[in-house]
PDB file of C-alpha atoms in Angstrom:
ATOM      1  CA  MET A   1       0.012  -0.087  -0.064  1.00  0.00           C
ATOM      2  CA  VAL A   2       1.129   3.609  -0.434  1.00  0.00           C
ATOM      3  CA  GLY A   3       0.993   4.423   3.199  1.00  0.00           C
ATOM      4  CA  GLU A   4       3.586   1.597   3.742  1.00  0.00           C
ATOM      5  CA  LEU A   5       6.056   3.225   0.961  1.00  0.00           C
ATOM      6  CA  PRO A   6       8.903   5.802   2.154  1.00  0.00           C
ATOM      7  CA  ASP A   7       8.150   9.197   1.838  1.00  0.00           C
ATOM      8  CA  TYR A   8      10.379   9.450  -1.017  1.00  0.00           C
ATOM      9  CA  VAL A   9       8.925   6.641  -3.135  1.00  0.00           C
ATOM     10  CA  VAL A  10       5.498   8.498  -2.671  1.00  0.00           C
ATOM     11  CA  GLU A  11       6.773  11.880  -3.349  1.00  0.00           C
ATOM     12  CA  ASN A  12       8.957  10.657  -6.543  1.00  0.00           C
ATOM     13  CA  ARG A  13       5.629   8.741  -7.895  1.00  0.00           C
ATOM     14  CA  ARG A  14       3.310  11.897  -7.624  1.00  0.00           C
ATOM     15  CA  HIS A  15       6.141  14.084  -9.157  1.00  0.00           C
ATOM     16  CA  TRP A  16       6.979  11.767 -12.195  1.00  0.00           C
ATOM     17  CA  ASP A  17       3.327  11.049 -12.652  1.00  0.00           C
ATOM     18  CA  ALA A  18       2.417  14.719 -12.650  1.00  0.00           C
ATOM     19  CA  THR A  19       5.336  15.502 -15.030  1.00  0.00           C
ATOM     20  CA  ALA A  20       5.140  12.354 -17.220  1.00  0.00           C
ATOM     21  CA  ASP A  21       3.861  14.458 -20.368  1.00  0.00           C
ATOM     22  CA  ARG A  22       6.911  16.545 -20.470  1.00  0.00           C
ATOM     23  CA  TRP A  23       9.155  13.507 -21.061  1.00  0.00           C
ATOM     24  CA  VAL A  24       6.934  12.004 -24.173  1.00  0.00           C
ATOM     25  CA  ASP A  25       8.717  13.948 -26.894  1.00  0.00           C
ATOM     26  CA  ALA A  26      12.069  13.123 -25.669  1.00  0.00           C
ATOM     27  CA  GLY A  27      11.356   9.422 -25.090  1.00  0.00           C
ATOM     28  CA  GLN A  28       9.852   9.292 -28.742  1.00  0.00           C
ATOM     29  CA  ARG A  29      13.138  10.691 -30.140  1.00  0.00           C
ATOM     30  CA  ARG A  30      15.313   8.511 -28.397  1.00  0.00           C
ATOM     31  CA  TRP A  31      13.216   5.417 -29.132  1.00  0.00           C
ATOM     32  CA  ALA A  32      13.589   6.281 -32.745  1.00  0.00           C
ATOM     33  CA  VAL A  33      17.610   6.203 -32.801  1.00  0.00           C
ATOM     34  CA  HIS A  34      19.453   2.862 -32.434  1.00  0.00           C
ATOM     35  CA  GLU A  35      22.846   4.212 -31.420  1.00  0.00           C
ATOM     36  CA  PRO A  36      22.618   5.251 -27.794  1.00  0.00           C
ATOM     37  CA  THR A  37      23.411   8.507 -26.507  1.00  0.00           C
ATOM     38  CA  TRP A  38      23.716   9.272 -22.944  1.00  0.00           C
ATOM     39  CA  GLY A  39      22.950  11.716 -20.448  1.00  0.00           C
ATOM     40  CA  ALA A  40      21.826  15.190 -20.717  1.00  0.00           C
ATOM     41  CA  TRP A  41      23.666  16.289 -23.455  1.00  0.00           C
ATOM     42  CA  GLY A  42      23.921  13.158 -25.373  1.00  0.00           C
ATOM     43  CA  VAL A  43      27.308  12.170 -24.934  1.00  0.00           C
ATOM     44  CA  PRO A  44      28.170   9.574 -27.749  1.00  0.00           C
ATOM     45  CA  ASP A  45      28.173   5.714 -26.854  1.00  0.00           C
ATOM     46  CA  ASN A  46      31.907   5.365 -27.516  1.00  0.00           C
ATOM     47  CA  GLN A  47      32.646   7.762 -24.739  1.00  0.00           C
ATOM     48  CA  ILE A  48      30.165   6.550 -22.278  1.00  0.00           C
ATOM     49  CA  PRO A  49      29.368   2.970 -23.034  1.00  0.00           C
ATOM     50  CA  LEU A  50      26.697   2.202 -20.552  1.00  0.00           C
ATOM     51  CA  LEU A  51      25.454  -0.910 -22.259  1.00  0.00           C
ATOM     52  CA  PRO A  52      27.929  -3.868 -23.881  1.00  0.00           C
ATOM     53  CA  ASP A  53      27.722  -3.658 -27.711  1.00  0.00           C
ATOM     54  CA  ASP A  54      26.692  -7.185 -27.857  1.00  0.00           C
ATOM     55  CA  LEU A  55      24.072  -8.320 -25.529  1.00  0.00           C
ATOM     56  CA  TYR A  56      23.175 -11.449 -27.418  1.00  0.00           C
ATOM     57  CA  GLY A  57      21.575 -13.948 -25.231  1.00  0.00           C
ATOM     58  CA  LYS A  58      21.810 -11.956 -22.033  1.00  0.00           C
ATOM     59  CA  ASP A  59      19.283 -10.817 -19.580  1.00  0.00           C
ATOM     60  CA  VAL A  60      19.078  -7.296 -18.759  1.00  0.00           C
ATOM     61  CA  ILE A  61      17.188  -5.083 -16.350  1.00  0.00           C
ATOM     62  CA  GLU A  62      16.785  -1.385 -16.310  1.00  0.00           C
ATOM     63  CA  LEU A  63      16.263   0.138 -13.080  1.00  0.00           C
ATOM     64  CA  GLY A  64      14.197   3.271 -13.295  1.00  0.00           C
ATOM     65  CA  CYS A  65      13.384   2.868 -16.820  1.00  0.00           C
ATOM     66  CA  GLY A  66      11.169   5.796 -17.497  1.00  0.00           C
ATOM     67  CA  THR A  67       9.754   5.838 -21.105  1.00  0.00           C
ATOM     68  CA  GLY A  68      12.071   2.851 -21.631  1.00  0.00           C
ATOM     69  CA  TYR A  69      14.541   4.085 -24.278  1.00  0.00           C
ATOM     70  CA  VAL A  70      17.499   2.406 -22.823  1.00  0.00           C
ATOM     71  CA  SER A  71      15.479  -1.083 -22.564  1.00  0.00           C
ATOM     72  CA  ALA A  72      14.752  -0.633 -26.215  1.00  0.00           C
ATOM     73  CA  TRP A  73      18.586  -0.181 -27.029  1.00  0.00           C
ATOM     74  CA  ALA A  74      19.403  -3.257 -25.020  1.00  0.00           C
ATOM     75  CA  ALA A  75      16.845  -5.362 -26.905  1.00  0.00           C
ATOM     76  CA  ARG A  76      17.981  -3.981 -30.285  1.00  0.00           C
ATOM     77  CA  ARG A  77      21.619  -5.175 -28.901  1.00  0.00           C
ATOM     78  CA  GLY A  78      20.228  -8.791 -29.098  1.00  0.00           C
ATOM     79  CA  ALA A  79      19.405  -9.267 -25.313  1.00  0.00           C
ATOM     80  CA  ARG A  80      17.298 -12.419 -24.781  1.00  0.00           C
ATOM     81  CA  ARG A  81      15.179 -10.765 -22.056  1.00  0.00           C
ATOM     82  CA  VAL A  82      14.878  -7.144 -21.214  1.00  0.00           C
ATOM     83  CA  VAL A  83      12.921  -6.039 -18.004  1.00  0.00           C
ATOM     84  CA  GLY A  84      12.188  -2.486 -16.947  1.00  0.00           C
ATOM     85  CA  ILE A  85      10.809  -1.146 -13.724  1.00  0.00           C
ATOM     86  CA  ASP A  86       9.600   2.184 -12.616  1.00  0.00           C
ATOM     87  CA  ASN A  87       7.879   4.205 -10.115  1.00  0.00           C
ATOM     88  CA  SER A  88       5.755   5.958 -12.395  1.00  0.00           C
ATOM     89  CA  ALA A  89       2.739   4.181 -14.033  1.00  0.00           C
ATOM     90  CA  ARG A  90       2.451   7.358 -16.294  1.00  0.00           C
ATOM     91  CA  GLN A  91       5.869   6.986 -17.660  1.00  0.00           C
ATOM     92  CA  LEU A  92       5.257   3.391 -18.267  1.00  0.00           C
ATOM     93  CA  GLU A  93       2.302   3.999 -20.386  1.00  0.00           C
ATOM     94  CA  THR A  94       4.420   5.809 -22.696  1.00  0.00           C
ATOM     95  CA  ALA A  95       7.081   2.986 -22.484  1.00  0.00           C
ATOM     96  CA  ARG A  96       4.330   0.319 -23.477  1.00  0.00           C
ATOM     97  CA  ARG A  97       3.000   2.607 -26.103  1.00  0.00           C
ATOM     98  CA  LEU A  98       6.451   3.094 -27.769  1.00  0.00           C
ATOM     99  CA  ALA A  99       7.440  -0.598 -27.292  1.00  0.00           C
ATOM    100  CA  ASP A 100       4.226  -1.753 -29.291  1.00  0.00           C
ATOM    101  CA  GLU A 101       4.973   0.811 -32.190  1.00  0.00           C
ATOM    102  CA  HIS A 102       8.526  -0.430 -32.448  1.00  0.00           C
ATOM    103  CA  GLY A 103       7.743  -3.940 -32.178  1.00  0.00           C
ATOM    104  CA  ILE A 104      10.002  -4.610 -29.255  1.00  0.00           C
ATOM    105  CA  GLU A 105       9.008  -7.081 -26.450  1.00  0.00           C
ATOM    106  CA  LEU A 106       9.822  -5.719 -23.042  1.00  0.00           C
ATOM    107  CA  THR A 107       8.606  -6.957 -19.611  1.00  0.00           C
ATOM    108  CA  LEU A 108       7.649  -3.578 -17.738  1.00  0.00           C
ATOM    109  CA  HIS A 109       6.928  -3.572 -13.815  1.00  0.00           C
ATOM    110  CA  HIS A 110       5.298  -0.550 -12.110  1.00  0.00           C
ATOM    111  CA  GLY A 111       6.979  -0.699  -8.646  1.00  0.00           C
ATOM    112  CA  THR A 112      10.302   0.444  -6.967  1.00  0.00           C
ATOM    113  CA  ALA A 113      13.831  -0.480  -8.015  1.00  0.00           C
ATOM    114  CA  GLU A 114      14.453  -1.445  -4.257  1.00  0.00           C
ATOM    115  CA  ASN A 115      11.866  -4.224  -4.338  1.00  0.00           C
ATOM    116  CA  VAL A 116      11.739  -5.690  -8.077  1.00  0.00           C
ATOM    117  CA  PRO A 117       9.381  -8.700  -8.495  1.00  0.00           C
ATOM    118  CA  GLU A 118      12.102 -10.750 -10.096  1.00  0.00           C
ATOM    119  CA  PRO A 119      14.006 -13.802  -8.541  1.00  0.00           C
ATOM    120  CA  ASP A 120      17.483 -13.831  -7.497  1.00  0.00           C
ATOM    121  CA  ASP A 121      20.490 -14.000  -9.807  1.00  0.00           C
ATOM    122  CA  ALA A 122      18.064 -13.540 -12.838  1.00  0.00           C
ATOM    123  CA  PHE A 123      20.022 -10.877 -14.689  1.00  0.00           C
ATOM    124  CA  ASP A 124      23.521 -10.480 -16.536  1.00  0.00           C
ATOM    125  CA  VAL A 125      23.181  -6.798 -17.254  1.00  0.00           C
ATOM    126  CA  ALA A 126      21.566  -3.949 -14.961  1.00  0.00           C
ATOM    127  CA  VAL A 127      21.496  -0.228 -16.074  1.00  0.00           C
ATOM    128  CA  SER A 128      20.134   2.845 -14.753  1.00  0.00           C
ATOM    129  CA  GLU A 129      20.512   6.330 -16.469  1.00  0.00           C
ATOM    130  CA  TYR A 130      18.839   9.224 -14.246  1.00  0.00           C
ATOM    131  CA  GLY A 131      16.472   6.582 -13.242  1.00  0.00           C
ATOM    132  CA  ALA A 132      16.599   4.866  -9.603  1.00  0.00           C
ATOM    133  CA  VAL A 133      20.122   5.690  -9.215  1.00  0.00           C
ATOM    134  CA  LEU A 134      19.074   9.308  -8.675  1.00  0.00           C
ATOM    135  CA  TRP A 135      15.601   8.713  -6.976  1.00  0.00           C
ATOM    136  CA  ALA A 136      16.182   5.755  -4.874  1.00  0.00           C
ATOM    137  CA  GLU A 137      17.878   5.338  -1.731  1.00  0.00           C
ATOM    138  CA  PRO A 138      21.251   4.079  -3.113  1.00  0.00           C
ATOM    139  CA  ILE A 139      22.133   1.481  -0.481  1.00  0.00           C
ATOM    140  CA  ALA A 140      18.924   0.064  -1.233  1.00  0.00           C
ATOM    141  CA  PHE A 141      19.265   0.387  -4.692  1.00  0.00           C
ATOM    142  CA  LEU A 142      22.686  -1.382  -5.003  1.00  0.00           C
ATOM    143  CA  THR A 143      21.483  -4.082  -2.577  1.00  0.00           C
ATOM    144  CA  GLU A 144      18.713  -4.985  -5.048  1.00  0.00           C
ATOM    145  CA  ALA A 145      20.710  -4.746  -7.857  1.00  0.00           C
ATOM    146  CA  ARG A 146      23.103  -7.043  -6.305  1.00  0.00           C
ATOM    147  CA  ARG A 147      20.282  -9.602  -5.574  1.00  0.00           C
ATOM    148  CA  LEU A 148      19.031  -9.619  -9.170  1.00  0.00           C
ATOM    149  CA  LEU A 149      22.572  -9.778 -11.014  1.00  0.00           C
ATOM    150  CA  ARG A 150      24.457 -13.342 -11.183  1.00  0.00           C
ATOM    151  CA  ASP A 151      27.828 -13.569  -9.964  1.00  0.00           C
ATOM    152  CA  GLY A 152      29.973 -11.662 -12.251  1.00  0.00           C
ATOM    153  CA  GLY A 153      27.027  -9.565 -13.786  1.00  0.00           C
ATOM    154  CA  ARG A 154      27.445  -6.058 -14.466  1.00  0.00           C
ATOM    155  CA  LEU A 155      25.768  -2.826 -13.135  1.00  0.00           C
ATOM    156  CA  SER A 156      26.156   0.391 -14.960  1.00  0.00           C
ATOM    157  CA  PHE A 157      24.773   3.861 -14.083  1.00  0.00           C
ATOM    158  CA  LEU A 158      24.869   7.503 -15.077  1.00  0.00           C
ATOM    159  CA  THR A 159      23.655  10.026 -12.486  1.00  0.00           C
ATOM    160  CA  SER A 160      24.145  13.799 -11.167  1.00  0.00           C
ATOM    161  CA  HIS A 161      27.341  14.601 -10.142  1.00  0.00           C
ATOM    162  CA  PRO A 162      27.291  16.233  -6.388  1.00  0.00           C
ATOM    163  CA  LEU A 163      28.995  19.427  -7.503  1.00  0.00           C
ATOM    164  CA  ALA A 164      25.653  20.044  -9.548  1.00  0.00           C
ATOM    165  CA  VAL A 165      23.596  20.042  -6.422  1.00  0.00           C
ATOM    166  CA  LEU A 166      26.297  21.525  -3.933  1.00  0.00           C
ATOM    167  CA  THR A 167      26.469  24.952  -6.120  1.00  0.00           C
ATOM    168  CA  ALA A 168      22.636  25.202  -6.596  1.00  0.00           C
ATOM    169  CA  PRO A 169      21.148  27.938  -4.780  1.00  0.00           C
ATOM    170  CA  LEU A 170      19.498  27.089  -1.532  1.00  0.00           C
ATOM    171  CA  ASP A 171      16.206  28.127  -2.484  1.00  0.00           C
ATOM    172  CA  GLY A 172      16.043  25.677  -5.321  1.00  0.00           C
ATOM    173  CA  SER A 173      16.540  28.066  -7.979  1.00  0.00           C
ATOM    174  CA  VAL A 174      18.203  27.253 -11.284  1.00  0.00           C
ATOM    175  CA  PRO A 175      20.816  26.988 -12.633  1.00  0.00           C
ATOM    176  CA  SER A 176      23.586  26.081 -10.440  1.00  0.00           C
ATOM    177  CA  GLY A 177      26.539  28.758  -9.693  1.00  0.00           C
ATOM    178  CA  THR A 178      30.389  28.549  -9.369  1.00  0.00           C
ATOM    179  CA  LYS A 179      30.205  28.571  -5.425  1.00  0.00           C
ATOM    180  CA  LEU A 180      29.671  25.577  -3.102  1.00  0.00           C
ATOM    181  CA  LEU A 181      26.686  26.544  -1.155  1.00  0.00           C
ATOM    182  CA  ARG A 182      26.166  23.244   0.711  1.00  0.00           C
ATOM    183  CA  PRO A 183      28.542  20.970   2.821  1.00  0.00           C
ATOM    184  CA  TRP A 184      30.447  18.159   0.938  1.00  0.00           C
ATOM    185  CA  PHE A 185      29.830  15.894   3.983  1.00  0.00           C
ATOM    186  CA  GLY A 186      26.670  14.975   5.577  1.00  0.00           C
ATOM    187  CA  SER A 187      23.145  14.300   4.121  1.00  0.00           C
ATOM    188  CA  TYR A 188      22.950  13.283   0.230  1.00  0.00           C
ATOM    189  CA  ARG A 189      19.299  13.359   0.103  1.00  0.00           C
ATOM    190  CA  TYR A 190      17.931  16.497  -1.442  1.00  0.00           C
ATOM    191  CA  ASP A 191      14.311  17.404  -1.022  1.00  0.00           C
ATOM    192  CA  TRP A 192      13.101  19.741  -4.067  1.00  0.00           C
ATOM    193  CA  ARG A 193       9.274  19.981  -2.996  1.00  0.00           C
ATOM    194  CA  ASP A 194       9.717  23.410  -2.164  1.00  0.00           C
ATOM    195  CA  ALA A 195      12.245  24.590  -4.611  1.00  0.00           C
ATOM    196  CA  VAL A 196      11.587  27.796  -6.396  1.00  0.00           C
ATOM    197  CA  ASP A 197      11.968  26.453  -9.925  1.00  0.00           C
ATOM    198  CA  GLU A 198      10.549  23.121 -10.906  1.00  0.00           C
ATOM    199  CA  PRO A 199       9.451  22.068  -7.659  1.00  0.00           C
ATOM    200  CA  GLY A 200       8.963  18.398  -6.790  1.00  0.00           C
ATOM    201  CA  GLY A 201      10.939  15.247  -6.110  1.00  0.00           C
ATOM    202  CA  ILE A 202      13.499  13.947  -3.604  1.00  0.00           C
ATOM    203  CA  GLU A 203      16.927  13.082  -5.066  1.00  0.00           C
ATOM    204  CA  PHE A 204      19.750  11.055  -3.550  1.00  0.00           C
ATOM    205  CA  VAL A 205      23.162  12.602  -4.764  1.00  0.00           C
ATOM    206  CA  PRO A 206      26.196  10.656  -2.652  1.00  0.00           C
ATOM    207  CA  THR A 207      29.850  11.941  -3.265  1.00  0.00           C
ATOM    208  CA  VAL A 208      32.053   9.801  -4.983  1.00  0.00           C
ATOM    209  CA  SER A 209      33.623   8.428  -2.242  1.00  0.00           C
ATOM    210  CA  GLN A 210      30.405   7.498  -0.685  1.00  0.00           C
ATOM    211  CA  TRP A 211      29.114   5.571  -3.803  1.00  0.00           C
ATOM    212  CA  PHE A 212      32.505   3.800  -3.898  1.00  0.00           C
ATOM    213  CA  ALA A 213      31.932   2.893  -0.204  1.00  0.00           C
ATOM    214  CA  PHE A 214      28.096   1.986  -0.825  1.00  0.00           C
ATOM    215  CA  ALA A 215      29.172  -0.378  -3.887  1.00  0.00           C
ATOM    216  CA  HIS A 216      31.641  -2.294  -1.988  1.00  0.00           C
ATOM    217  CA  GLN A 217      29.134  -2.838   0.922  1.00  0.00           C
ATOM    218  CA  SER A 218      26.674  -4.121  -1.535  1.00  0.00           C
ATOM    219  CA  GLY A 219      28.743  -6.799  -2.974  1.00  0.00           C
ATOM    220  CA  PHE A 220      30.283  -4.896  -6.349  1.00  0.00           C
ATOM    221  CA  ARG A 221      33.749  -4.314  -7.624  1.00  0.00           C
ATOM    222  CA  ILE A 222      34.052  -1.041  -9.207  1.00  0.00           C
ATOM    223  CA  ASP A 223      35.754  -1.519 -12.802  1.00  0.00           C
ATOM    224  CA  ASP A 224      35.539   2.077 -14.125  1.00  0.00           C
ATOM    225  CA  TYR A 225      34.414   5.464 -13.174  1.00  0.00           C
ATOM    226  CA  ARG A 226      34.215   8.427 -15.592  1.00  0.00           C
ATOM    227  CA  GLU A 227      33.449  12.249 -14.664  1.00  0.00           C
ATOM    228  CA  ILE A 228      31.606  13.406 -17.566  1.00  0.00           C
ATOM    229  CA  GLN A 229      32.500  16.720 -19.449  1.00  0.00           C
ATOM    230  CA  VAL A 230      30.180  18.134 -21.968  1.00  0.00           C
ATOM    231  CA  PRO A 231      31.536  17.937 -25.522  1.00  0.00           C
ATOM    232  CA  GLU A 232      33.053  21.495 -27.022  1.00  0.00           C
ATOM    233  CA  TRP A 233      30.220  21.131 -29.758  1.00  0.00           C
ATOM    234  CA  ALA A 234      27.216  21.412 -27.155  1.00  0.00           C
ATOM    235  CA  ASP A 235      25.499  24.494 -26.809  1.00  0.00           C
ATOM    236  CA  ASP A 236      25.130  26.346 -23.733  1.00  0.00           C
ATOM    237  CA  ARG A 237      21.503  25.951 -22.920  1.00  0.00           C
ATOM    238  CA  ARG A 238      20.580  24.686 -19.384  1.00  0.00           C
ATOM    239  CA  ASN A 239      19.979  20.760 -18.997  1.00  0.00           C
ATOM    240  CA  PHE A 240      18.204  20.325 -15.334  1.00  0.00           C
ATOM    241  CA  ALA A 241      20.312  22.362 -12.969  1.00  0.00           C
ATOM    242  CA  VAL A 242      23.464  23.448 -14.894  1.00  0.00           C
ATOM    243  CA  THR A 243      24.089  25.410 -18.411  1.00  0.00           C
ATOM    244  CA  GLY A 244      26.436  23.951 -21.007  1.00  0.00           C
ATOM    245  CA  ALA A 245      28.994  26.506 -20.273  1.00  0.00           C
ATOM    246  CA  TRP A 246      28.932  25.199 -16.619  1.00  0.00           C
ATOM    247  CA  ALA A 247      29.359  21.631 -17.554  1.00  0.00           C
ATOM    248  CA  LYS A 248      32.366  22.209 -19.865  1.00  0.00           C
ATOM    249  CA  GLN A 249      34.268  23.587 -16.751  1.00  0.00           C
ATOM    250  CA  TRP A 250      32.942  21.073 -14.000  1.00  0.00           C
ATOM    251  CA  PRO A 251      31.212  17.490 -14.096  1.00  0.00           C
ATOM    252  CA  ALA A 252      27.490  17.747 -13.848  1.00  0.00           C
ATOM    253  CA  GLU A 253      27.224  13.918 -14.476  1.00  0.00           C
ATOM    254  CA  HIS A 254      29.282  10.993 -13.591  1.00  0.00           C
ATOM    255  CA  ALA A 255      29.193   7.091 -14.541  1.00  0.00           C
ATOM    256  CA  ALA A 256      30.260   4.093 -13.130  1.00  0.00           C
ATOM    257  CA  TRP A 257      30.595   0.375 -14.224  1.00  0.00           C
ATOM    258  CA  LEU A 258      30.433  -2.263 -11.399  1.00  0.00           C
ATOM    259  CA  THR A 259      30.939  -6.071 -11.397  1.00  0.00           C
ATOM    260  CA  ALA A 260      28.936  -8.203  -9.155  1.00  0.00           C
ATOM    261  CA  CYS A 261      31.184 -10.138  -6.813  1.00  0.00           C
TER     262      CYS A 261
END
């Protein structure tokens, strides 16, 4: 029941159901392309390869799938079975419609990435791009990902870099600036319900060392980690909390590749 869910799950479900219409066009565009690009500025796949090139015969799960375009890319790379789970029923409506339109078979669950209705050791690959990696409690997210993955399975994710949040104005307005306004150490939970601009949602943005510690604690080995610089060809428009000009100087996003031990 909703009353038994953590407050952040309830708020994020409300937020994403309320804003789902804003993401339909972007979802349709990404479903229409076969070569993945990643993050807010569309960094090429050869720079941030969140998905293996060949997924033939692999079982893949996307944790926080939204409109499902990453799941579609996994299916097109030969995955045997692709599962997506998302907290927003409205987002999943778009994902199901696009899967039907493109003739791609996906198993889509409405629920949380901290409690996935799939058995232990069911997947070879798990991925999250701005999904549960940002909107779920990180230790719970990693622990559940480890349960779902077979030994040697791979988890990759891309999410907000803490610098993008720590430089955000305290009233929740955008864009982020060039001064640290929040402490580096301490809470990594950010409640945007009262934000001046684009209010709603509760995000989790641990520091880099916290991510590393949580990953080891949850049974993962860290194979690669990258702080993402926006390409020089990117324009200076704002994406989420930061402008392109900002993200050419400091990382707004980072990505990691982990192996289940």
